[in-house]
PDB file of C-alpha atoms and ligand atoms in Angstrom:
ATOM      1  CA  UNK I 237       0.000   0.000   0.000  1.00 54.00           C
ATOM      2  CA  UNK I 238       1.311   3.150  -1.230  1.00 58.00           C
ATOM      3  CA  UNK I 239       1.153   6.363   1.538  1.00 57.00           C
ATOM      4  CA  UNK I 240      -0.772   9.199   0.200  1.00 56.00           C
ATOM      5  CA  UNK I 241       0.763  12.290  -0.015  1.00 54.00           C
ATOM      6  CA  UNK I 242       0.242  14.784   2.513  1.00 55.00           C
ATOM      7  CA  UNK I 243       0.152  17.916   0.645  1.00 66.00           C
ATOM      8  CA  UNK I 244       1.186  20.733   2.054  1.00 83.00           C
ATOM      9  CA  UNK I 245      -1.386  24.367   2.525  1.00 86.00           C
ATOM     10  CA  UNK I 246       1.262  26.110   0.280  1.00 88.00           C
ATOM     11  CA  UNK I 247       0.531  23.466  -1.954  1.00 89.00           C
ATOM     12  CA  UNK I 248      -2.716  23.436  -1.637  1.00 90.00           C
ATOM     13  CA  UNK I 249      -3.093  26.969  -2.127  1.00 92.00           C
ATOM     14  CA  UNK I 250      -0.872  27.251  -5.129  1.00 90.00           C
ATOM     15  CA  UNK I 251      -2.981  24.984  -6.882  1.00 93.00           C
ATOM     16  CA  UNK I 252      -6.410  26.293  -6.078  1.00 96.00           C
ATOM     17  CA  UNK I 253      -8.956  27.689  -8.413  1.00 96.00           C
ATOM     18  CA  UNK I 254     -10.600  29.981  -5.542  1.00 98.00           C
ATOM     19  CA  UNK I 255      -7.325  31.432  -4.460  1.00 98.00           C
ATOM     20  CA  UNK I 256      -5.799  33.787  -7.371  1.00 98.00           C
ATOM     21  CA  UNK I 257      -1.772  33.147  -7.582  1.00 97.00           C
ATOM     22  CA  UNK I 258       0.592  35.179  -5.579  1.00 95.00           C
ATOM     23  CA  UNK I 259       2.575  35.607  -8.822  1.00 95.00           C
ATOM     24  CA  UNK I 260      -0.110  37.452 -10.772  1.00 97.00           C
ATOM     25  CA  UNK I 261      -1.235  40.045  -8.048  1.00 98.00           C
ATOM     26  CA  UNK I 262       0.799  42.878  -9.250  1.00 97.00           C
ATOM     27  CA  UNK I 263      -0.673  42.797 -12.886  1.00 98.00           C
ATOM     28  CA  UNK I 264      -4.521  42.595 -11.020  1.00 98.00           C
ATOM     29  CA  UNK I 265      -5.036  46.556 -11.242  1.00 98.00           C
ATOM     30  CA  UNK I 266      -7.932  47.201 -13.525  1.00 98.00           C
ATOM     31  CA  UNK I 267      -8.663  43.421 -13.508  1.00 98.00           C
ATOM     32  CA  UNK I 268     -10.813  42.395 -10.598  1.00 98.00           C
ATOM     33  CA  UNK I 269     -13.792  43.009 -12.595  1.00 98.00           C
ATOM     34  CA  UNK I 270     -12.664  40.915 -15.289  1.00 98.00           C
ATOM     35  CA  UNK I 271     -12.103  38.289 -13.312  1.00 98.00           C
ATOM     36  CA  UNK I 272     -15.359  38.174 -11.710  1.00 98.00           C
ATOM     37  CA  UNK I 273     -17.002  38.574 -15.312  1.00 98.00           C
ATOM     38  CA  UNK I 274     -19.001  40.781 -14.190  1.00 98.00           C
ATOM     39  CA  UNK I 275     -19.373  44.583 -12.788  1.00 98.00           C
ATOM     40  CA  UNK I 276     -20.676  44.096  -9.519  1.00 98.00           C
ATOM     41  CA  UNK I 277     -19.438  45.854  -6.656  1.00 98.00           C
ATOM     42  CA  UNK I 278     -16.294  44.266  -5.225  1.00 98.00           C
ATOM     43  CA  UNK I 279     -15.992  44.246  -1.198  1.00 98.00           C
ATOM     44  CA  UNK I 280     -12.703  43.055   0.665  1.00 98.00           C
ATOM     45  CA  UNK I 281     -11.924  41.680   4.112  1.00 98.00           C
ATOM     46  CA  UNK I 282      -8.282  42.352   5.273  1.00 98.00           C
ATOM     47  CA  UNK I 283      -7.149  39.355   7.821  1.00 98.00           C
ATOM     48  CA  UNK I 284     -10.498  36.814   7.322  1.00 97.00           C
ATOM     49  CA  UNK I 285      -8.865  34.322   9.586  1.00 96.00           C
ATOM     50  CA  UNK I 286     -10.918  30.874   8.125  1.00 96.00           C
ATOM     51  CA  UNK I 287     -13.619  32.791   6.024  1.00 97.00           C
ATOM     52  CA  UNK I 288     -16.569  32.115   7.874  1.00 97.00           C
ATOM     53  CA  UNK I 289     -17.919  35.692   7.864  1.00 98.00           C
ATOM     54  CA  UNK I 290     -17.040  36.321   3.778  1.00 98.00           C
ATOM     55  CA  UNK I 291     -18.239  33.038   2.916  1.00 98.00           C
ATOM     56  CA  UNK I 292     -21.866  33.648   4.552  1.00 98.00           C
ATOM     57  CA  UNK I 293     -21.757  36.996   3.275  1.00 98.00           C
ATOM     58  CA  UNK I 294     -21.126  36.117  -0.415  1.00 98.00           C
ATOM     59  CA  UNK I 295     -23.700  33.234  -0.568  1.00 98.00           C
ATOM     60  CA  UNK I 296     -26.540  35.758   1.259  1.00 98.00           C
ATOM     61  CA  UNK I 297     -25.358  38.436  -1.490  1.00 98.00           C
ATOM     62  CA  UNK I 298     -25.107  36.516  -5.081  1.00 98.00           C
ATOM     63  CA  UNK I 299     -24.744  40.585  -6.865  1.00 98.00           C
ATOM     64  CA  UNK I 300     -21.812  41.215  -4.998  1.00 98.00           C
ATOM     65  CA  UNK I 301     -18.347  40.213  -5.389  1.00 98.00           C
ATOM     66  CA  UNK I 302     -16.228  39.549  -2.185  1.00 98.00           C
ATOM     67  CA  UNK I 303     -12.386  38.691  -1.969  1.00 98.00           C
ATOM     68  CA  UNK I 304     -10.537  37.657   1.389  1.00 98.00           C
ATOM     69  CA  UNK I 305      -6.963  38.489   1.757  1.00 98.00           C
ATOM     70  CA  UNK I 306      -4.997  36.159   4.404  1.00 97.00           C
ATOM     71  CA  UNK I 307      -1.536  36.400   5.027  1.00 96.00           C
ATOM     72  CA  UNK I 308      -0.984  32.729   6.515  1.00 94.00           C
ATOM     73  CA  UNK I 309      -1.817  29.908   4.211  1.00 93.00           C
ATOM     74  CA  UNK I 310      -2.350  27.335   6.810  1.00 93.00           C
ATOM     75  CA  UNK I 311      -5.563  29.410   7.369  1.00 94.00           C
ATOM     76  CA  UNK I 312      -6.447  30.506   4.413  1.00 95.00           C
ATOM     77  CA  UNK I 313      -6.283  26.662   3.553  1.00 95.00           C
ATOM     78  CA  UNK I 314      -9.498  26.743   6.165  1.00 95.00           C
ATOM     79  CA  UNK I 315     -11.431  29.104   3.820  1.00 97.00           C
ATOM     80  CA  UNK I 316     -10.429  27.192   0.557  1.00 97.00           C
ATOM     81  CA  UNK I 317     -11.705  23.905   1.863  1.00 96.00           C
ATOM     82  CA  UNK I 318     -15.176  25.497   2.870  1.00 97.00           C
ATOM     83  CA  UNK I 319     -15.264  26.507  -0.893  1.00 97.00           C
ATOM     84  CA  UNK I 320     -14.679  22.904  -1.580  1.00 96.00           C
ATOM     85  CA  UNK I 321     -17.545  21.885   0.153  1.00 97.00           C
ATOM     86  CA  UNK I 322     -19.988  24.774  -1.136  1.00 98.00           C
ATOM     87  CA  UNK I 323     -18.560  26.704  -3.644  1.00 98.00           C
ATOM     88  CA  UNK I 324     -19.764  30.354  -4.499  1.00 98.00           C
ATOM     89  CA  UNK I 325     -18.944  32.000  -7.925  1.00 98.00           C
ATOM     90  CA  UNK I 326     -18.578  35.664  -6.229  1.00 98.00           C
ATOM     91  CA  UNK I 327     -15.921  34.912  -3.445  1.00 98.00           C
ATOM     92  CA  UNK I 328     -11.665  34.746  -4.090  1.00 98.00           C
ATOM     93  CA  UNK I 329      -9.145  34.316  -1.792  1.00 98.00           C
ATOM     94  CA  UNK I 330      -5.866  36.243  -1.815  1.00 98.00           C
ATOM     95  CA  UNK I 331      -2.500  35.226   0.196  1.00 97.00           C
ATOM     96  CA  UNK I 332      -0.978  38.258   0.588  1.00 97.00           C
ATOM     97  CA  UNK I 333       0.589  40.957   2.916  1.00 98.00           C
ATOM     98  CA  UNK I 334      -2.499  43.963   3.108  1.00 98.00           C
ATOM     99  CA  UNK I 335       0.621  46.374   3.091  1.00 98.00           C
ATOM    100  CA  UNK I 336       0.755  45.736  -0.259  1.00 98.00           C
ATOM    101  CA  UNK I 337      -2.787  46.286  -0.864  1.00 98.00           C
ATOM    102  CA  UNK I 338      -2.466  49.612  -3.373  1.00 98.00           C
ATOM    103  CA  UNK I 339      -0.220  47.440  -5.527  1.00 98.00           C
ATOM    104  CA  UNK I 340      -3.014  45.267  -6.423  1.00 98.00           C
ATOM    105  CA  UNK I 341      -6.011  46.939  -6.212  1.00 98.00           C
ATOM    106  CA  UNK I 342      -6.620  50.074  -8.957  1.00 98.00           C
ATOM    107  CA  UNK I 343      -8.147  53.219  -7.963  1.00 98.00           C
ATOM    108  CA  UNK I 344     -11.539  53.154  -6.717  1.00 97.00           C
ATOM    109  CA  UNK I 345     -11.350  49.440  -7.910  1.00 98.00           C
ATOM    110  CA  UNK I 346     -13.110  48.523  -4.900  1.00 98.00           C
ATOM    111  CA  UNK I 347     -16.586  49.288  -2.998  1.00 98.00           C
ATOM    112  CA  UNK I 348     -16.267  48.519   0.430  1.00 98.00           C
ATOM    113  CA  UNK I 349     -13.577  47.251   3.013  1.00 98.00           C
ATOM    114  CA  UNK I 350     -14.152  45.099   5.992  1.00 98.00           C
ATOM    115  CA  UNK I 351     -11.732  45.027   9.076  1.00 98.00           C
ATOM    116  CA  UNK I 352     -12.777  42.091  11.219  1.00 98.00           C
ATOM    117  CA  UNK I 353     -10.913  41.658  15.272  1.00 98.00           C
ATOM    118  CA  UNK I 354      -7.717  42.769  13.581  1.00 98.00           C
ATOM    119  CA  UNK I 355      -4.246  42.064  15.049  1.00 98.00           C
ATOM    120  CA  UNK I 356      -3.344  44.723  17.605  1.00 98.00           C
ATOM    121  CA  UNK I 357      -0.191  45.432  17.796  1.00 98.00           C
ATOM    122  CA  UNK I 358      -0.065  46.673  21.345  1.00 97.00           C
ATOM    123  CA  UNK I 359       3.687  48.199  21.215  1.00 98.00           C
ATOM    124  CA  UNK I 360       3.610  51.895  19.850  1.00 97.00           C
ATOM    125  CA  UNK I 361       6.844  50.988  17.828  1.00 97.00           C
ATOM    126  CA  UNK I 362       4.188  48.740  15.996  1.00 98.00           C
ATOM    127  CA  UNK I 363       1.462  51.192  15.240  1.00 98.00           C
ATOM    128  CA  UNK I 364       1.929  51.495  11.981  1.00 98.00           C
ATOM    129  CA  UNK I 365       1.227  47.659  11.607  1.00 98.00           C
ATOM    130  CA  UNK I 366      -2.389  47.858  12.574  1.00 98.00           C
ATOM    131  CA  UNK I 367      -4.837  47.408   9.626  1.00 98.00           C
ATOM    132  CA  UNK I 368      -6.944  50.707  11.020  1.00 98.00           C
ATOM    133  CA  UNK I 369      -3.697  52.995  11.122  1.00 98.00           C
ATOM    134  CA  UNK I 370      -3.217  56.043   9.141  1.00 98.00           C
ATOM    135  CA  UNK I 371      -0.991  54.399   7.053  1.00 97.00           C
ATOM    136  CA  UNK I 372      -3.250  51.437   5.930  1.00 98.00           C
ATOM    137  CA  UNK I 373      -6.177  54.401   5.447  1.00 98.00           C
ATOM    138  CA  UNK I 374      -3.904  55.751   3.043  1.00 98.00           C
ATOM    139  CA  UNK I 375      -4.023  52.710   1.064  1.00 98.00           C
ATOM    140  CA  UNK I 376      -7.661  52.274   1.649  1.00 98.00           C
ATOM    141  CA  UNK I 377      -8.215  55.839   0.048  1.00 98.00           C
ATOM    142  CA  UNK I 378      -6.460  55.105  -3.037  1.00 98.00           C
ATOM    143  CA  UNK I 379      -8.067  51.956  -3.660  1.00 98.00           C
ATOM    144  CA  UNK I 380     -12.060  52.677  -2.820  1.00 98.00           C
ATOM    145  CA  UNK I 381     -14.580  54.394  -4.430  1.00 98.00           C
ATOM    146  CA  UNK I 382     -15.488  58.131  -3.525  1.00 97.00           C
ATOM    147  CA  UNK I 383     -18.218  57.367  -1.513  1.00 97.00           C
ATOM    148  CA  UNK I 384     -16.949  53.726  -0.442  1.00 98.00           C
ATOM    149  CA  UNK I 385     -16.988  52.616   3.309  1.00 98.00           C
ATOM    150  CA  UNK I 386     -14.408  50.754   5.882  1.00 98.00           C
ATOM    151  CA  UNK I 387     -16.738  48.561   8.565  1.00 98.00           C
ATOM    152  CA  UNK I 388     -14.266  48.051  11.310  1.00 98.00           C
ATOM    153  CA  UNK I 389     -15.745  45.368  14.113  1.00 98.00           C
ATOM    154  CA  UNK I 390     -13.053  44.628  17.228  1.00 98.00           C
ATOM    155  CA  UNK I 391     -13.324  43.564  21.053  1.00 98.00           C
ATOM    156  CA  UNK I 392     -10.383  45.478  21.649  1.00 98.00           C
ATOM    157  CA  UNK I 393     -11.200  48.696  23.276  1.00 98.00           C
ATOM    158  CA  UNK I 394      -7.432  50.089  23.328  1.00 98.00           C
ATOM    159  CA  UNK I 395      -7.288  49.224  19.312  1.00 98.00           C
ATOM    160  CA  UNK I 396     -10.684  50.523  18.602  1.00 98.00           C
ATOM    161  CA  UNK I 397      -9.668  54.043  20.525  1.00 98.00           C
ATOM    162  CA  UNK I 398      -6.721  54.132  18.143  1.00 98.00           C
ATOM    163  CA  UNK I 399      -8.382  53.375  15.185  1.00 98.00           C
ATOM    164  CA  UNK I 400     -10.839  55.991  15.756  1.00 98.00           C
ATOM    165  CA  UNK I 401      -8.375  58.457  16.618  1.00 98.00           C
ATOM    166  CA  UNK I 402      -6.337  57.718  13.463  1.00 98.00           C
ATOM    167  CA  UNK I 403      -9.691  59.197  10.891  1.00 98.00           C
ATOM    168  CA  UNK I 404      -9.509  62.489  11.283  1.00 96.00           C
ATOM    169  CA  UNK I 405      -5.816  63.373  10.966  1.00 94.00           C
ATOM    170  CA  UNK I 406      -6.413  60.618   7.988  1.00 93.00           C
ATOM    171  CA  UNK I 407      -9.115  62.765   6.323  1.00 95.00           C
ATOM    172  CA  UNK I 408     -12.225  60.096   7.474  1.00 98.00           C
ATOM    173  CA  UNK I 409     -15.628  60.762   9.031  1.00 98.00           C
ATOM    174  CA  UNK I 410     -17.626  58.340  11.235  1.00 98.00           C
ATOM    175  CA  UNK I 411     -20.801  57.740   9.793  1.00 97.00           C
ATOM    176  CA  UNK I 412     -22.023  55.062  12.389  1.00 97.00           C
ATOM    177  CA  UNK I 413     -20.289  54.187  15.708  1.00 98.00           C
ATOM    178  CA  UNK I 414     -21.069  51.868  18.558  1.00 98.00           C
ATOM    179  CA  UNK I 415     -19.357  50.475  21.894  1.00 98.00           C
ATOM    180  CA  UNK I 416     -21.568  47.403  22.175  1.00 98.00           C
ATOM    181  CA  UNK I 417     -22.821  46.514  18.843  1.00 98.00           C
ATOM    182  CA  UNK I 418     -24.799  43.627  19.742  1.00 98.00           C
ATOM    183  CA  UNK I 419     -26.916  45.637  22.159  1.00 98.00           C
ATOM    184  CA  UNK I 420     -28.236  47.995  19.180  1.00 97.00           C
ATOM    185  CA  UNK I 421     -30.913  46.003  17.801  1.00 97.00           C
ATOM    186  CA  UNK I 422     -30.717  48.650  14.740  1.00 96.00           C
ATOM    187  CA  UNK I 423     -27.123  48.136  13.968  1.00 97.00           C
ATOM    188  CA  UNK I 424     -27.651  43.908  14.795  1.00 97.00           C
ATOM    189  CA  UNK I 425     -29.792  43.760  11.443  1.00 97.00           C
ATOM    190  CA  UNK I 426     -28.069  41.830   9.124  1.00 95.00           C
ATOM    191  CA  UNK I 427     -24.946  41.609  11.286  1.00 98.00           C
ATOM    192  CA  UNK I 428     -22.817  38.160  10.267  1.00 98.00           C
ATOM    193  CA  UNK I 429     -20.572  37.069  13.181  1.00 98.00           C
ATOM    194  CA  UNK I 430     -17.189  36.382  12.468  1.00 98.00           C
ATOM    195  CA  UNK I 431     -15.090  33.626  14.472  1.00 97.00           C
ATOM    196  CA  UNK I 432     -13.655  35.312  16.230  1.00 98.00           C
ATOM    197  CA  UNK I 433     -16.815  37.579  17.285  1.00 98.00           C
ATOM    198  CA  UNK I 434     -18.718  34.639  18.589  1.00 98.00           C
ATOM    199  CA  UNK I 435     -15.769  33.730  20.559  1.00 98.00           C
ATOM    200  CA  UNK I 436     -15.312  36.680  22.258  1.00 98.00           C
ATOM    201  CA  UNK I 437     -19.240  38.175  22.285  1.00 97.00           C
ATOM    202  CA  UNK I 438     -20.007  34.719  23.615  1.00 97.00           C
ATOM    203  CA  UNK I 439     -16.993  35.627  26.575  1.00 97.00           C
ATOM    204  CA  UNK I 440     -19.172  38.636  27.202  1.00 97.00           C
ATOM    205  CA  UNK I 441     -16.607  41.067  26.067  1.00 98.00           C
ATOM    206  CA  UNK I 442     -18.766  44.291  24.142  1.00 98.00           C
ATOM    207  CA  UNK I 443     -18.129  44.772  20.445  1.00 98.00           C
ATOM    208  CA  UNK I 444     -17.130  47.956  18.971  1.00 98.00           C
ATOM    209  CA  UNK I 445     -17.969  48.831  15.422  1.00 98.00           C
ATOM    210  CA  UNK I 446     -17.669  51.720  13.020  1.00 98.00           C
ATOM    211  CA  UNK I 447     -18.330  52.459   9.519  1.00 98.00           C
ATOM    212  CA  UNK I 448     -16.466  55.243   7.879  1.00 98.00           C
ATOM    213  CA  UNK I 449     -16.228  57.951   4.834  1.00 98.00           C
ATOM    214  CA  UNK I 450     -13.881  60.320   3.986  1.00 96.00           C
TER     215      UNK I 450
HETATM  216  N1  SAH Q 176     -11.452  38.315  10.564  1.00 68.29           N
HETATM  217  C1  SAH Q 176     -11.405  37.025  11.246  1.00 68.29           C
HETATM  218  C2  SAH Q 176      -9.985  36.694  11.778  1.00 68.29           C
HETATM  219  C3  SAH Q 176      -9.449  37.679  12.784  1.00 68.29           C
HETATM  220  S1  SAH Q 176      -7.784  37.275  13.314  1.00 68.29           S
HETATM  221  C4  SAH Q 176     -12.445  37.022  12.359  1.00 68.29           C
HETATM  222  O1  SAH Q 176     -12.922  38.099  12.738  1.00 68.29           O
HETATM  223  O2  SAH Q 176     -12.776  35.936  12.848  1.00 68.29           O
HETATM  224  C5  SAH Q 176      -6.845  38.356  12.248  1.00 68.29           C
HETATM  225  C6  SAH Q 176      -6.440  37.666  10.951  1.00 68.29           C
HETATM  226  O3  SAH Q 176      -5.843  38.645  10.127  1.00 68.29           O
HETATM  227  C7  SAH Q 176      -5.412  36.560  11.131  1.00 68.29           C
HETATM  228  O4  SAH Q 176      -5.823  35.419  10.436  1.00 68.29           O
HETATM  229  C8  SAH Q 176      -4.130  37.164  10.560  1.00 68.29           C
HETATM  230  O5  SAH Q 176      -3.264  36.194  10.007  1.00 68.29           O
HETATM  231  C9  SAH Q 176      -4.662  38.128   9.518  1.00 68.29           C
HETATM  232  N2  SAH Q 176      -3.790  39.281   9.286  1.00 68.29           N
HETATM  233  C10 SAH Q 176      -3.322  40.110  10.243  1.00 68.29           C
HETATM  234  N3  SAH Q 176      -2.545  41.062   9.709  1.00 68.29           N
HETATM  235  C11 SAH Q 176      -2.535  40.837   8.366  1.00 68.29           C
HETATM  236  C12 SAH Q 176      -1.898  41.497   7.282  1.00 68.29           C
HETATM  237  N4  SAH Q 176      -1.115  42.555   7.484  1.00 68.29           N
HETATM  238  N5  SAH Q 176      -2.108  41.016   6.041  1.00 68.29           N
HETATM  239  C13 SAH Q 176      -2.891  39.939   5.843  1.00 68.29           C
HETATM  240  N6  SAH Q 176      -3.509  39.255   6.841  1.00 68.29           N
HETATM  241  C14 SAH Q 176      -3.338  39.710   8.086  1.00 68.29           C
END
């Protein structure tokens, strides 16, 4: 009897038709819609962990596209085997760094950006690191429409006070704000947890959200 092969998530990932190859990512500018084949809105989730939230998202939403950007593949590898199991024609995975976001996104390319319980970089040496900083607005601004919106969702107070901090100095208005989003039964409608939401809601630690414009 002959051992399978164990492949590895790089592998795995390299070879799958949901995730679009690392090598072509700097030509993609101009191109999402093309790849899609259609012109439906296209909405991004920087750091979607195992995909749980973009996956229920996309199959609720069939007229809008959705692409997750990882940077670890032995996660990612979570989200591509969901797709195995039920695929959906309007969700892509990316493995990338989201610093280098702007390189592979065009201008206004994109309709909405979602920032789910994103790393937070605690040290102030590190600031710059953290996905709601002024430098990763930067690259949000070149890359989302004029009247596009960033939905940032976090239990952690200390990152959420920086993030909203960071928007005006970055040239952003708060268009809807809340300290304990699953108390507003307004702002609950439609809400899809994440993982990492239910884990921590279900701790009893209060979610913070916001949605912002420039
Ligand atoms: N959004 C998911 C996962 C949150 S954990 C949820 O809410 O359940 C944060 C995820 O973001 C991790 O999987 C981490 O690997 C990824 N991540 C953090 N910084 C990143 C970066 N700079 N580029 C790409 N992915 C990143």
């Amino acid at each position: 009897m002959r051992l399978r092969n164990v492949t590895g998530s790089r592998e795995v990932i390299a070879q799958s038709r949901f995730v679009v190859p690392e090598e072509t990512l700097k030509e993609m500018p101009g191109k999402w819609h093309a790849l899609f084949g259609n012109e439906h809105p296209i909405r991004v989730e920087i750091g979607m962990g195992k995909g749980k939230f973009l996956h229920a998202l996309a199959k609720e939403n069939p007229d809008v596209n959705y692409i997750g950007i990882e940077k670890y593949s032995t996660v990612l590898l979570r989200a591509v085997q969901k797709m195995e199991q039920e695929e959906l024609p309007n969700l892509r995975f990316l493995r990338m760094e989201a610093e280098e976001i702007a390189e592979v996104f065009g201008e206004g390319e994109i309709d909405r950006i979602y920032l789910n319980f994103s790393d937070p970089w605690p040290k102030d040496r590190h600031a710059k690191r953290r996905l709601p900083s002024r430098e990763f607005l930067a690259r949000y601004d070149k890359i989302l429409k004029r009247d596009g919106v960033i939905e940032f969702k976090t239990d952690n107070r200390d990152l959420f006070d920086f993030a909203v901090e960071e928007l005006e100095p970055a040239g952003w208005k708060v268009q809807v704000i809340t300290y304990d989003l699953h108390a507003d039964p307004v702002l609950m409608e439609g809400n899809v947890m994440t993982e990492y939401e239910e884990k921590f809601s279900a701790a009893g630690n209060p979610i913070c959200k916001y949605v912002i414009r420039r």
